[in-house]
Amino acid sequence: MLRPIAKIAIPIILLLSAFFLVSCDNQTNDTGQAFDPMESSIFKIADVKNARALEDLEVKAGASESYNTIATVQKGDVVRVLARIDDWYVIRLENYRIGCIDGRKTEPVVVSKTEARMPQPVIPERPAGTTEDKPVENIPGEGEKTPGGRRPEAPEEALDERDRTDSEKETVPAADNVDTGQENQLFSLINQERAKNGLPVLQKDSQLAGVARIKAQDMIDNNYFSHNSPTYGNPFDMMDEFGIEYQYAGENLAKNTSASRAHTALMNSSGHRKNILNPNFTHVGIGVKKAKQGYIYVEMFIGVPR
């Protein structure tokens, strides 16, 4: 049994330890006021809009190997994806017929609609006495079913910002009071972490950086700390609005007193660390803005497989 003095001493030691840990975590801003750092992260895989064939593929009349072959796709060809049915992609042929390919034998790529190649239709040899499967002639839409009898997860959308030329895309307005020094510091720290983990370094994206700066200023102007902006919606809506193309996207947010402290806090959080070390990301845009207390840090990541 513990002696009475030990029973008293143990809780006191634990209380002092907790106080010491909390005291070490406290920060002050440049005016000496107490400051509570904040972090938040979010990640998204976009619907596949274009896919590259990893081998020669048969285009089927429906979402199954049991359907007849109506066209072929050569290895390396890039096709426009209209929808997805389980592991199959619904694509459109040059004669506007709809067919399906096995999505497991492709990889996603980011290209404009005009760059995607439509497979040439072929007339396959048919066994005697068989009849042709009836393909779906229309693009899947509301109330319509795709080959295989299921509605697609992501029907084709109208031409959006990501399919416009550079001159047609909405330009990112210039942001005032940008702390480029801290932005460059964060960029270096991110790539140092990736290099230490055997990952390719990220490239700077000036247009994405402009969006990140606007997000940081929007957070200050509207007094919120969230991925969902009252002005632009979530970060993926915002990227779409400014014509940012991506297959993978993520955002890290931090409120802190310096770039090094913000980076350390982000790396100590599993969600933020995953974004920084995500092997699918290829580009980053960073925005740093001075707030009433400390700074707002916005890291926007995208993956653009080519």
PDB file of C-alpha atoms in Angstrom:
ATOM      1  CA  MET A   1       0.000   0.000   0.000  1.00  0.00           C
ATOM      2  CA  LEU A   2       1.075   3.577  -0.676  1.00  0.00           C
ATOM      3  CA  ARG A   3       1.939   5.672   2.322  1.00  0.00           C
ATOM      4  CA  PRO A   4      -0.307   8.735   2.960  1.00  0.00           C
ATOM      5  CA  ILE A   5       2.454  11.149   1.878  1.00  0.00           C
ATOM      6  CA  ALA A   6       2.861   9.297  -1.431  1.00  0.00           C
ATOM      7  CA  LYS A   7      -0.878   9.477  -2.083  1.00  0.00           C
ATOM      8  CA  ILE A   8      -0.690  13.270  -1.762  1.00  0.00           C
ATOM      9  CA  ALA A   9       2.562  13.752  -3.680  1.00  0.00           C
ATOM     10  CA  ILE A  10       1.589  11.867  -6.854  1.00  0.00           C
ATOM     11  CA  PRO A  11      -1.449  14.058  -7.761  1.00  0.00           C
ATOM     12  CA  ILE A  12       0.595  17.198  -7.059  1.00  0.00           C
ATOM     13  CA  ILE A  13       3.396  16.045  -9.370  1.00  0.00           C
ATOM     14  CA  LEU A  14       0.901  15.222 -12.152  1.00  0.00           C
ATOM     15  CA  LEU A  15      -0.787  18.623 -11.767  1.00  0.00           C
ATOM     16  CA  LEU A  16       2.529  20.477 -11.943  1.00  0.00           C
ATOM     17  CA  SER A  17       3.564  18.455 -15.014  1.00  0.00           C
ATOM     18  CA  ALA A  18       0.342  19.316 -16.835  1.00  0.00           C
ATOM     19  CA  PHE A  19       0.768  22.991 -15.919  1.00  0.00           C
ATOM     20  CA  PHE A  20       4.342  22.950 -17.221  1.00  0.00           C
ATOM     21  CA  LEU A  21       3.292  21.398 -20.559  1.00  0.00           C
ATOM     22  CA  VAL A  22       0.492  23.902 -21.076  1.00  0.00           C
ATOM     23  CA  SER A  23       2.745  26.820 -20.144  1.00  0.00           C
ATOM     24  CA  CYS A  24       5.384  25.736 -22.690  1.00  0.00           C
ATOM     25  CA  ASP A  25       2.757  25.637 -25.447  1.00  0.00           C
ATOM     26  CA  ASN A  26       1.523  29.184 -24.849  1.00  0.00           C
ATOM     27  CA  GLN A  27       2.569  31.762 -27.441  1.00  0.00           C
ATOM     28  CA  THR A  28       2.447  35.518 -27.616  1.00  0.00           C
ATOM     29  CA  ASN A  29       2.064  37.686 -30.686  1.00  0.00           C
ATOM     30  CA  ASP A  30       4.300  40.597 -31.645  1.00  0.00           C
ATOM     31  CA  THR A  31       2.490  42.851 -29.135  1.00  0.00           C
ATOM     32  CA  GLY A  32       3.012  40.426 -26.244  1.00  0.00           C
ATOM     33  CA  GLN A  33      -0.623  39.277 -26.077  1.00  0.00           C
ATOM     34  CA  ALA A  34      -1.500  35.617 -25.526  1.00  0.00           C
ATOM     35  CA  PHE A  35      -2.019  33.784 -28.822  1.00  0.00           C
ATOM     36  CA  ASP A  36      -3.685  30.424 -29.520  1.00  0.00           C
ATOM     37  CA  PRO A  37      -2.416  28.782 -32.746  1.00  0.00           C
ATOM     38  CA  MET A  38      -4.921  26.985 -35.005  1.00  0.00           C
ATOM     39  CA  GLU A  39      -4.660  24.411 -37.810  1.00  0.00           C
ATOM     40  CA  SER A  40      -7.052  22.667 -40.212  1.00  0.00           C
ATOM     41  CA  SER A  41      -6.720  20.409 -43.296  1.00  0.00           C
ATOM     42  CA  ILE A  42      -8.889  19.001 -46.106  1.00  0.00           C
ATOM     43  CA  PHE A  43      -8.290  16.687 -49.096  1.00  0.00           C
ATOM     44  CA  LYS A  44     -10.189  15.684 -52.249  1.00  0.00           C
ATOM     45  CA  ILE A  45      -9.829  13.301 -55.179  1.00  0.00           C
ATOM     46  CA  ALA A  46     -11.697  14.771 -58.130  1.00  0.00           C
ATOM     47  CA  ASP A  47     -13.860  12.727 -60.477  1.00  0.00           C
ATOM     48  CA  VAL A  48     -11.809  11.329 -63.345  1.00  0.00           C
ATOM     49  CA  LYS A  49     -12.461  13.438 -66.454  1.00  0.00           C
ATOM     50  CA  ASN A  50      -9.713  12.018 -68.661  1.00  0.00           C
ATOM     51  CA  ALA A  51      -7.905   8.683 -68.560  1.00  0.00           C
ATOM     52  CA  ARG A  52      -4.853   7.239 -70.290  1.00  0.00           C
ATOM     53  CA  ALA A  53      -4.946   3.587 -71.377  1.00  0.00           C
ATOM     54  CA  LEU A  54      -2.176   1.539 -69.764  1.00  0.00           C
ATOM     55  CA  GLU A  55      -2.628  -1.190 -72.384  1.00  0.00           C
ATOM     56  CA  ASP A  56      -4.674  -1.844 -75.518  1.00  0.00           C
ATOM     57  CA  LEU A  57      -8.330  -1.847 -74.473  1.00  0.00           C
ATOM     58  CA  GLU A  58     -11.599  -2.984 -75.988  1.00  0.00           C
ATOM     59  CA  VAL A  59     -14.493  -0.551 -75.780  1.00  0.00           C
ATOM     60  CA  LYS A  60     -17.567  -2.491 -74.749  1.00  0.00           C
ATOM     61  CA  ALA A  61     -21.217  -1.700 -75.416  1.00  0.00           C
ATOM     62  CA  GLY A  62     -21.872  -1.906 -71.663  1.00  0.00           C
ATOM     63  CA  ALA A  63     -20.099  -1.967 -68.318  1.00  0.00           C
ATOM     64  CA  SER A  64     -19.027  -5.612 -68.446  1.00  0.00           C
ATOM     65  CA  GLU A  65     -16.737  -7.927 -70.399  1.00  0.00           C
ATOM     66  CA  SER A  66     -19.847  -9.808 -71.510  1.00  0.00           C
ATOM     67  CA  TYR A  67     -20.898  -6.957 -73.811  1.00  0.00           C
ATOM     68  CA  ASN A  68     -19.773  -6.828 -77.436  1.00  0.00           C
ATOM     69  CA  THR A  69     -16.708  -4.839 -78.491  1.00  0.00           C
ATOM     70  CA  ILE A  70     -17.634  -1.702 -80.429  1.00  0.00           C
ATOM     71  CA  ALA A  71     -14.224   0.047 -80.607  1.00  0.00           C
ATOM     72  CA  THR A  72     -10.623  -0.150 -79.477  1.00  0.00           C
ATOM     73  CA  VAL A  73      -8.332   2.131 -77.494  1.00  0.00           C
ATOM     74  CA  GLN A  74      -4.588   1.874 -77.999  1.00  0.00           C
ATOM     75  CA  LYS A  75      -2.063   1.942 -75.171  1.00  0.00           C
ATOM     76  CA  GLY A  76      -1.220   5.559 -74.359  1.00  0.00           C
ATOM     77  CA  ASP A  77      -4.442   6.980 -75.821  1.00  0.00           C
ATOM     78  CA  VAL A  78      -6.231   9.575 -73.667  1.00  0.00           C
ATOM     79  CA  VAL A  79     -10.026   9.424 -73.609  1.00  0.00           C
ATOM     80  CA  ARG A  80     -12.704  11.696 -72.172  1.00  0.00           C
ATOM     81  CA  VAL A  81     -14.618  10.084 -69.291  1.00  0.00           C
ATOM     82  CA  LEU A  82     -18.323  10.880 -69.082  1.00  0.00           C
ATOM     83  CA  ALA A  83     -19.255   8.804 -66.048  1.00  0.00           C
ATOM     84  CA  ARG A  84     -18.279   5.849 -63.900  1.00  0.00           C
ATOM     85  CA  ILE A  85     -20.069   2.567 -63.245  1.00  0.00           C
ATOM     86  CA  ASP A  86     -18.253   0.565 -60.587  1.00  0.00           C
ATOM     87  CA  ASP A  87     -14.784  -0.067 -62.107  1.00  0.00           C
ATOM     88  CA  TRP A  88     -15.853   0.928 -65.635  1.00  0.00           C
ATOM     89  CA  TYR A  89     -15.607   4.319 -67.322  1.00  0.00           C
ATOM     90  CA  VAL A  90     -18.287   5.481 -69.733  1.00  0.00           C
ATOM     91  CA  ILE A  91     -16.695   7.198 -72.741  1.00  0.00           C
ATOM     92  CA  ARG A  92     -17.965   8.745 -75.993  1.00  0.00           C
ATOM     93  CA  LEU A  93     -16.789   7.556 -79.407  1.00  0.00           C
ATOM     94  CA  GLU A  94     -16.157   9.801 -82.405  1.00  0.00           C
ATOM     95  CA  ASN A  95     -19.529   8.852 -83.877  1.00  0.00           C
ATOM     96  CA  TYR A  96     -21.128   9.893 -80.551  1.00  0.00           C
ATOM     97  CA  ARG A  97     -21.935   6.337 -79.515  1.00  0.00           C
ATOM     98  CA  ILE A  98     -21.376   5.571 -75.857  1.00  0.00           C
ATOM     99  CA  GLY A  99     -19.059   2.785 -74.770  1.00  0.00           C
ATOM    100  CA  CYS A 100     -17.300   1.515 -71.667  1.00  0.00           C
ATOM    101  CA  ILE A 101     -13.706   0.644 -70.819  1.00  0.00           C
ATOM    102  CA  ASP A 102     -12.194  -1.030 -67.763  1.00  0.00           C
ATOM    103  CA  GLY A 103     -11.042   1.844 -65.571  1.00  0.00           C
ATOM    104  CA  ARG A 104      -8.629  -0.396 -63.683  1.00  0.00           C
ATOM    105  CA  LYS A 105      -6.468  -0.519 -66.812  1.00  0.00           C
ATOM    106  CA  THR A 106      -6.148   3.261 -67.049  1.00  0.00           C
ATOM    107  CA  GLU A 107      -4.606   6.128 -65.110  1.00  0.00           C
ATOM    108  CA  PRO A 108      -6.146   9.584 -64.583  1.00  0.00           C
ATOM    109  CA  VAL A 109      -4.644  12.560 -66.395  1.00  0.00           C
ATOM    110  CA  VAL A 110      -5.479  16.259 -66.504  1.00  0.00           C
ATOM    111  CA  VAL A 111      -6.014  17.608 -70.023  1.00  0.00           C
ATOM    112  CA  SER A 112      -8.474  19.879 -71.799  1.00  0.00           C
ATOM    113  CA  LYS A 113     -11.416  18.384 -73.647  1.00  0.00           C
ATOM    114  CA  THR A 114      -9.858  19.142 -77.011  1.00  0.00           C
ATOM    115  CA  GLU A 115      -6.778  17.074 -76.147  1.00  0.00           C
ATOM    116  CA  ALA A 116      -8.695  13.906 -75.304  1.00  0.00           C
ATOM    117  CA  ARG A 117      -8.788  11.398 -78.155  1.00  0.00           C
ATOM    118  CA  MET A 118     -12.059   9.712 -79.117  1.00  0.00           C
ATOM    119  CA  PRO A 119     -11.569   6.049 -80.031  1.00  0.00           C
ATOM    120  CA  GLN A 120     -12.315   5.063 -83.614  1.00  0.00           C
ATOM    121  CA  PRO A 121     -15.283   2.675 -83.898  1.00  0.00           C
ATOM    122  CA  VAL A 122     -14.557  -0.793 -85.280  1.00  0.00           C
ATOM    123  CA  ILE A 123     -16.797  -3.483 -86.709  1.00  0.00           C
ATOM    124  CA  PRO A 124     -15.974  -6.602 -84.694  1.00  0.00           C
ATOM    125  CA  GLU A 125     -16.424 -10.089 -86.061  1.00  0.00           C
ATOM    126  CA  ARG A 126     -19.614 -11.625 -84.696  1.00  0.00           C
ATOM    127  CA  PRO A 127     -20.403 -15.303 -84.314  1.00  0.00           C
ATOM    128  CA  ALA A 128     -23.118 -16.548 -86.635  1.00  0.00           C
ATOM    129  CA  GLY A 129     -26.626 -16.272 -85.231  1.00  0.00           C
ATOM    130  CA  THR A 130     -25.872 -13.600 -82.637  1.00  0.00           C
ATOM    131  CA  THR A 131     -27.551 -10.222 -82.406  1.00  0.00           C
ATOM    132  CA  GLU A 132     -25.924  -6.934 -81.493  1.00  0.00           C
ATOM    133  CA  ASP A 133     -26.333  -5.608 -77.964  1.00  0.00           C
ATOM    134  CA  LYS A 134     -28.203  -2.360 -77.975  1.00  0.00           C
ATOM    135  CA  PRO A 135     -25.829   0.402 -76.807  1.00  0.00           C
ATOM    136  CA  VAL A 136     -26.898   3.505 -74.968  1.00  0.00           C
ATOM    137  CA  GLU A 137     -27.140   6.265 -77.565  1.00  0.00           C
ATOM    138  CA  ASN A 138     -27.489   9.283 -75.255  1.00  0.00           C
ATOM    139  CA  ILE A 139     -25.174  10.832 -72.739  1.00  0.00           C
ATOM    140  CA  PRO A 140     -26.318   9.687 -69.274  1.00  0.00           C
ATOM    141  CA  GLY A 141     -28.415  12.338 -67.600  1.00  0.00           C
ATOM    142  CA  GLU A 142     -31.182  12.836 -65.089  1.00  0.00           C
ATOM    143  CA  GLY A 143     -33.615   9.940 -65.211  1.00  0.00           C
ATOM    144  CA  GLU A 144     -31.527   7.982 -67.762  1.00  0.00           C
ATOM    145  CA  LYS A 145     -29.548   4.814 -67.156  1.00  0.00           C
ATOM    146  CA  THR A 146     -26.126   3.931 -68.430  1.00  0.00           C
ATOM    147  CA  PRO A 147     -24.957   0.597 -69.885  1.00  0.00           C
ATOM    148  CA  GLY A 148     -25.337  -2.021 -67.193  1.00  0.00           C
ATOM    149  CA  GLY A 149     -28.559  -0.514 -65.823  1.00  0.00           C
ATOM    150  CA  ARG A 150     -27.028   1.776 -63.170  1.00  0.00           C
ATOM    151  CA  ARG A 151     -26.892   5.530 -62.997  1.00  0.00           C
ATOM    152  CA  PRO A 152     -23.352   6.955 -63.187  1.00  0.00           C
ATOM    153  CA  GLU A 153     -21.669   8.491 -60.164  1.00  0.00           C
ATOM    154  CA  ALA A 154     -20.554  11.572 -62.080  1.00  0.00           C
ATOM    155  CA  PRO A 155     -22.416  12.507 -65.293  1.00  0.00           C
ATOM    156  CA  GLU A 156     -20.670  14.798 -67.737  1.00  0.00           C
ATOM    157  CA  GLU A 157     -20.904  18.452 -66.883  1.00  0.00           C
ATOM    158  CA  ALA A 158     -21.057  21.456 -69.147  1.00  0.00           C
ATOM    159  CA  LEU A 159     -17.807  23.071 -70.232  1.00  0.00           C
ATOM    160  CA  ASP A 160     -16.259  24.603 -67.116  1.00  0.00           C
ATOM    161  CA  GLU A 161     -13.349  26.888 -66.248  1.00  0.00           C
ATOM    162  CA  ARG A 162     -10.828  24.050 -66.351  1.00  0.00           C
ATOM    163  CA  ASP A 163     -11.569  23.467 -70.053  1.00  0.00           C
ATOM    164  CA  ARG A 164     -11.029  27.063 -71.111  1.00  0.00           C
ATOM    165  CA  THR A 165      -7.836  28.382 -72.624  1.00  0.00           C
ATOM    166  CA  ASP A 166      -5.452  30.400 -70.447  1.00  0.00           C
ATOM    167  CA  SER A 167      -6.730  33.649 -71.979  1.00  0.00           C
ATOM    168  CA  GLU A 168     -10.335  32.693 -71.199  1.00  0.00           C
ATOM    169  CA  LYS A 169      -9.769  31.716 -67.570  1.00  0.00           C
ATOM    170  CA  GLU A 170     -10.745  34.134 -64.852  1.00  0.00           C
ATOM    171  CA  THR A 171      -7.652  35.999 -63.736  1.00  0.00           C
ATOM    172  CA  VAL A 172      -6.621  36.026 -60.087  1.00  0.00           C
ATOM    173  CA  PRO A 173      -6.654  39.576 -58.762  1.00  0.00           C
ATOM    174  CA  ALA A 174      -3.507  40.852 -57.066  1.00  0.00           C
ATOM    175  CA  ALA A 175      -3.441  40.525 -53.273  1.00  0.00           C
ATOM    176  CA  ASP A 176      -2.080  43.347 -51.119  1.00  0.00           C
ATOM    177  CA  ASN A 177       0.051  42.989 -47.992  1.00  0.00           C
ATOM    178  CA  VAL A 178       1.506  39.637 -49.039  1.00  0.00           C
ATOM    179  CA  ASP A 179       4.319  38.250 -46.892  1.00  0.00           C
ATOM    180  CA  THR A 180       6.390  36.661 -49.650  1.00  0.00           C
ATOM    181  CA  GLY A 181       9.253  35.988 -47.261  1.00  0.00           C
ATOM    182  CA  GLN A 182       7.170  33.645 -45.139  1.00  0.00           C
ATOM    183  CA  GLU A 183       5.602  32.134 -48.257  1.00  0.00           C
ATOM    184  CA  ASN A 184       9.044  31.245 -49.592  1.00  0.00           C
ATOM    185  CA  GLN A 185      10.063  29.897 -46.197  1.00  0.00           C
ATOM    186  CA  LEU A 186       7.044  27.584 -46.066  1.00  0.00           C
ATOM    187  CA  PHE A 187       7.696  26.436 -49.628  1.00  0.00           C
ATOM    188  CA  SER A 188      11.257  25.476 -48.682  1.00  0.00           C
ATOM    189  CA  LEU A 189      10.146  23.739 -45.476  1.00  0.00           C
ATOM    190  CA  ILE A 190       7.515  21.703 -47.342  1.00  0.00           C
ATOM    191  CA  ASN A 191      10.010  20.509 -49.953  1.00  0.00           C
ATOM    192  CA  GLN A 192      12.591  19.719 -47.285  1.00  0.00           C
ATOM    193  CA  GLU A 193      10.063  17.401 -45.619  1.00  0.00           C
ATOM    194  CA  ARG A 194       9.232  15.741 -48.934  1.00  0.00           C
ATOM    195  CA  ALA A 195      12.909  15.263 -49.817  1.00  0.00           C
ATOM    196  CA  LYS A 196      13.572  13.671 -46.406  1.00  0.00           C
ATOM    197  CA  ASN A 197      10.769  11.206 -47.119  1.00  0.00           C
ATOM    198  CA  GLY A 198      11.938  10.331 -50.629  1.00  0.00           C
ATOM    199  CA  LEU A 199       9.140  12.231 -52.389  1.00  0.00           C
ATOM    200  CA  PRO A 200       9.387  14.508 -55.439  1.00  0.00           C
ATOM    201  CA  VAL A 201       9.528  18.189 -54.537  1.00  0.00           C
ATOM    202  CA  LEU A 202       6.520  20.344 -55.367  1.00  0.00           C
ATOM    203  CA  GLN A 203       6.528  23.043 -58.018  1.00  0.00           C
ATOM    204  CA  LYS A 204       5.314  26.562 -57.296  1.00  0.00           C
ATOM    205  CA  ASP A 205       2.052  27.477 -59.013  1.00  0.00           C
ATOM    206  CA  SER A 206       1.662  31.235 -59.232  1.00  0.00           C
ATOM    207  CA  GLN A 207      -2.042  31.117 -60.083  1.00  0.00           C
ATOM    208  CA  LEU A 208      -2.724  28.758 -57.170  1.00  0.00           C
ATOM    209  CA  ALA A 209      -0.686  31.034 -54.892  1.00  0.00           C
ATOM    210  CA  GLY A 210      -2.924  33.924 -55.928  1.00  0.00           C
ATOM    211  CA  VAL A 211      -5.984  31.900 -54.912  1.00  0.00           C
ATOM    212  CA  ALA A 212      -4.349  31.013 -51.570  1.00  0.00           C
ATOM    213  CA  ARG A 213      -3.674  34.691 -50.878  1.00  0.00           C
ATOM    214  CA  ILE A 214      -7.259  35.596 -51.671  1.00  0.00           C
ATOM    215  CA  LYS A 215      -8.457  32.852 -49.298  1.00  0.00           C
ATOM    216  CA  ALA A 216      -6.211  34.170 -46.523  1.00  0.00           C
ATOM    217  CA  GLN A 217      -7.521  37.706 -46.986  1.00  0.00           C
ATOM    218  CA  ASP A 218     -11.101  36.437 -47.115  1.00  0.00           C
ATOM    219  CA  MET A 219     -10.588  34.699 -43.758  1.00  0.00           C
ATOM    220  CA  ILE A 220      -9.328  37.960 -42.274  1.00  0.00           C
ATOM    221  CA  ASP A 221     -12.035  40.159 -43.812  1.00  0.00           C
ATOM    222  CA  ASN A 222     -14.879  37.840 -42.782  1.00  0.00           C
ATOM    223  CA  ASN A 223     -13.387  36.801 -39.425  1.00  0.00           C
ATOM    224  CA  TYR A 224     -13.534  33.019 -39.797  1.00  0.00           C
ATOM    225  CA  PHE A 225     -11.157  30.060 -39.662  1.00  0.00           C
ATOM    226  CA  SER A 226     -12.562  27.328 -41.851  1.00  0.00           C
ATOM    227  CA  HIS A 227     -12.140  25.581 -45.199  1.00  0.00           C
ATOM    228  CA  ASN A 228     -15.625  26.775 -46.146  1.00  0.00           C
ATOM    229  CA  SER A 229     -15.616  30.425 -47.189  1.00  0.00           C
ATOM    230  CA  PRO A 230     -18.833  32.489 -47.045  1.00  0.00           C
ATOM    231  CA  THR A 231     -17.617  34.098 -50.276  1.00  0.00           C
ATOM    232  CA  TYR A 232     -16.176  31.231 -52.329  1.00  0.00           C
ATOM    233  CA  GLY A 233     -17.443  28.000 -50.754  1.00  0.00           C
ATOM    234  CA  ASN A 234     -15.039  25.151 -50.107  1.00  0.00           C
ATOM    235  CA  PRO A 235     -11.450  25.305 -51.456  1.00  0.00           C
ATOM    236  CA  PHE A 236     -12.296  22.999 -54.374  1.00  0.00           C
ATOM    237  CA  ASP A 237     -15.162  25.251 -55.453  1.00  0.00           C
ATOM    238  CA  MET A 238     -12.737  28.146 -55.212  1.00  0.00           C
ATOM    239  CA  MET A 239     -10.119  26.378 -57.341  1.00  0.00           C
ATOM    240  CA  ASP A 240     -12.773  25.629 -59.941  1.00  0.00           C
ATOM    241  CA  GLU A 241     -13.915  29.257 -59.971  1.00  0.00           C
ATOM    242  CA  PHE A 242     -10.396  30.454 -60.743  1.00  0.00           C
ATOM    243  CA  GLY A 243      -9.771  27.815 -63.403  1.00  0.00           C
ATOM    244  CA  ILE A 244      -7.352  25.602 -61.457  1.00  0.00           C
ATOM    245  CA  GLU A 245      -7.100  22.131 -63.023  1.00  0.00           C
ATOM    246  CA  TYR A 246      -6.394  19.158 -60.759  1.00  0.00           C
ATOM    247  CA  GLN A 247      -7.002  15.478 -60.149  1.00  0.00           C
ATOM    248  CA  TYR A 248      -6.045  15.637 -56.475  1.00  0.00           C
ATOM    249  CA  ALA A 249      -6.363  18.682 -54.238  1.00  0.00           C
ATOM    250  CA  GLY A 250      -5.890  19.613 -50.612  1.00  0.00           C
ATOM    251  CA  GLU A 251      -5.673  22.604 -48.319  1.00  0.00           C
ATOM    252  CA  ASN A 252      -3.861  23.278 -45.052  1.00  0.00           C
ATOM    253  CA  LEU A 253      -4.811  26.260 -42.898  1.00  0.00           C
ATOM    254  CA  ALA A 254      -2.890  27.647 -39.952  1.00  0.00           C
ATOM    255  CA  LYS A 255      -2.989  30.680 -37.694  1.00  0.00           C
ATOM    256  CA  ASN A 256       0.322  31.274 -35.963  1.00  0.00           C
ATOM    257  CA  THR A 257       3.061  33.791 -35.222  1.00  0.00           C
ATOM    258  CA  SER A 258       5.719  32.592 -37.676  1.00  0.00           C
ATOM    259  CA  ALA A 259       6.149  30.321 -40.690  1.00  0.00           C
ATOM    260  CA  SER A 260       8.415  27.926 -38.787  1.00  0.00           C
ATOM    261  CA  ARG A 261       5.929  27.545 -35.926  1.00  0.00           C
ATOM    262  CA  ALA A 262       3.048  27.106 -38.358  1.00  0.00           C
ATOM    263  CA  HIS A 263       4.974  24.416 -40.261  1.00  0.00           C
ATOM    264  CA  THR A 264       5.922  22.567 -37.067  1.00  0.00           C
ATOM    265  CA  ALA A 265       2.299  22.576 -35.920  1.00  0.00           C
ATOM    266  CA  LEU A 266       1.121  21.299 -39.301  1.00  0.00           C
ATOM    267  CA  MET A 267       3.702  18.497 -39.357  1.00  0.00           C
ATOM    268  CA  ASN A 268       2.628  17.449 -35.852  1.00  0.00           C
ATOM    269  CA  SER A 269      -0.944  16.921 -37.089  1.00  0.00           C
ATOM    270  CA  SER A 270      -1.646  13.731 -39.053  1.00  0.00           C
ATOM    271  CA  GLY A 271      -4.094  15.306 -41.535  1.00  0.00           C
ATOM    272  CA  HIS A 272      -1.828  18.232 -42.391  1.00  0.00           C
ATOM    273  CA  ARG A 273       1.234  15.998 -42.537  1.00  0.00           C
ATOM    274  CA  LYS A 274      -0.564  13.733 -45.042  1.00  0.00           C
ATOM    275  CA  ASN A 275      -1.198  16.705 -47.326  1.00  0.00           C
ATOM    276  CA  ILE A 276       2.421  17.885 -47.129  1.00  0.00           C
ATOM    277  CA  LEU A 277       3.710  14.351 -47.824  1.00  0.00           C
ATOM    278  CA  ASN A 278       1.026  13.266 -50.293  1.00  0.00           C
ATOM    279  CA  PRO A 279       2.843  11.572 -53.227  1.00  0.00           C
ATOM    280  CA  ASN A 280      -0.004  12.492 -55.600  1.00  0.00           C
ATOM    281  CA  PHE A 281       0.555  16.237 -55.249  1.00  0.00           C
ATOM    282  CA  THR A 282       2.733  17.996 -57.833  1.00  0.00           C
ATOM    283  CA  HIS A 283       2.181  21.728 -57.197  1.00  0.00           C
ATOM    284  CA  VAL A 284       1.573  24.070 -54.277  1.00  0.00           C
ATOM    285  CA  GLY A 285       0.402  27.639 -53.848  1.00  0.00           C
ATOM    286  CA  ILE A 286       0.990  29.431 -50.541  1.00  0.00           C
ATOM    287  CA  GLY A 287      -0.636  32.580 -49.197  1.00  0.00           C
ATOM    288  CA  VAL A 288       0.433  34.380 -45.998  1.00  0.00           C
ATOM    289  CA  LYS A 289      -1.423  37.430 -44.699  1.00  0.00           C
ATOM    290  CA  LYS A 290      -0.994  39.512 -41.546  1.00  0.00           C
ATOM    291  CA  ALA A 291      -4.023  39.273 -39.250  1.00  0.00           C
ATOM    292  CA  LYS A 292      -4.934  41.308 -36.163  1.00  0.00           C
ATOM    293  CA  GLN A 293      -3.156  38.643 -34.145  1.00  0.00           C
ATOM    294  CA  GLY A 294      -0.418  36.657 -35.836  1.00  0.00           C
ATOM    295  CA  TYR A 295      -0.671  35.507 -39.448  1.00  0.00           C
ATOM    296  CA  ILE A 296      -3.022  33.432 -41.586  1.00  0.00           C
ATOM    297  CA  TYR A 297      -1.261  30.681 -43.560  1.00  0.00           C
ATOM    298  CA  VAL A 298      -2.979  28.984 -46.509  1.00  0.00           C
ATOM    299  CA  GLU A 299      -1.318  26.072 -48.319  1.00  0.00           C
ATOM    300  CA  MET A 300      -3.175  24.841 -51.405  1.00  0.00           C
ATOM    301  CA  PHE A 301      -1.947  21.596 -52.964  1.00  0.00           C
ATOM    302  CA  ILE A 302      -2.886  20.051 -56.316  1.00  0.00           C
ATOM    303  CA  GLY A 303      -1.915  16.922 -58.208  1.00  0.00           C
ATOM    304  CA  VAL A 304      -1.820  17.306 -61.980  1.00  0.00           C
ATOM    305  CA  PRO A 305      -0.823  13.971 -63.595  1.00  0.00           C
ATOM    306  CA  ARG A 306       0.143  14.381 -67.243  1.00  0.00           C
TER     307      ARG A 306
END
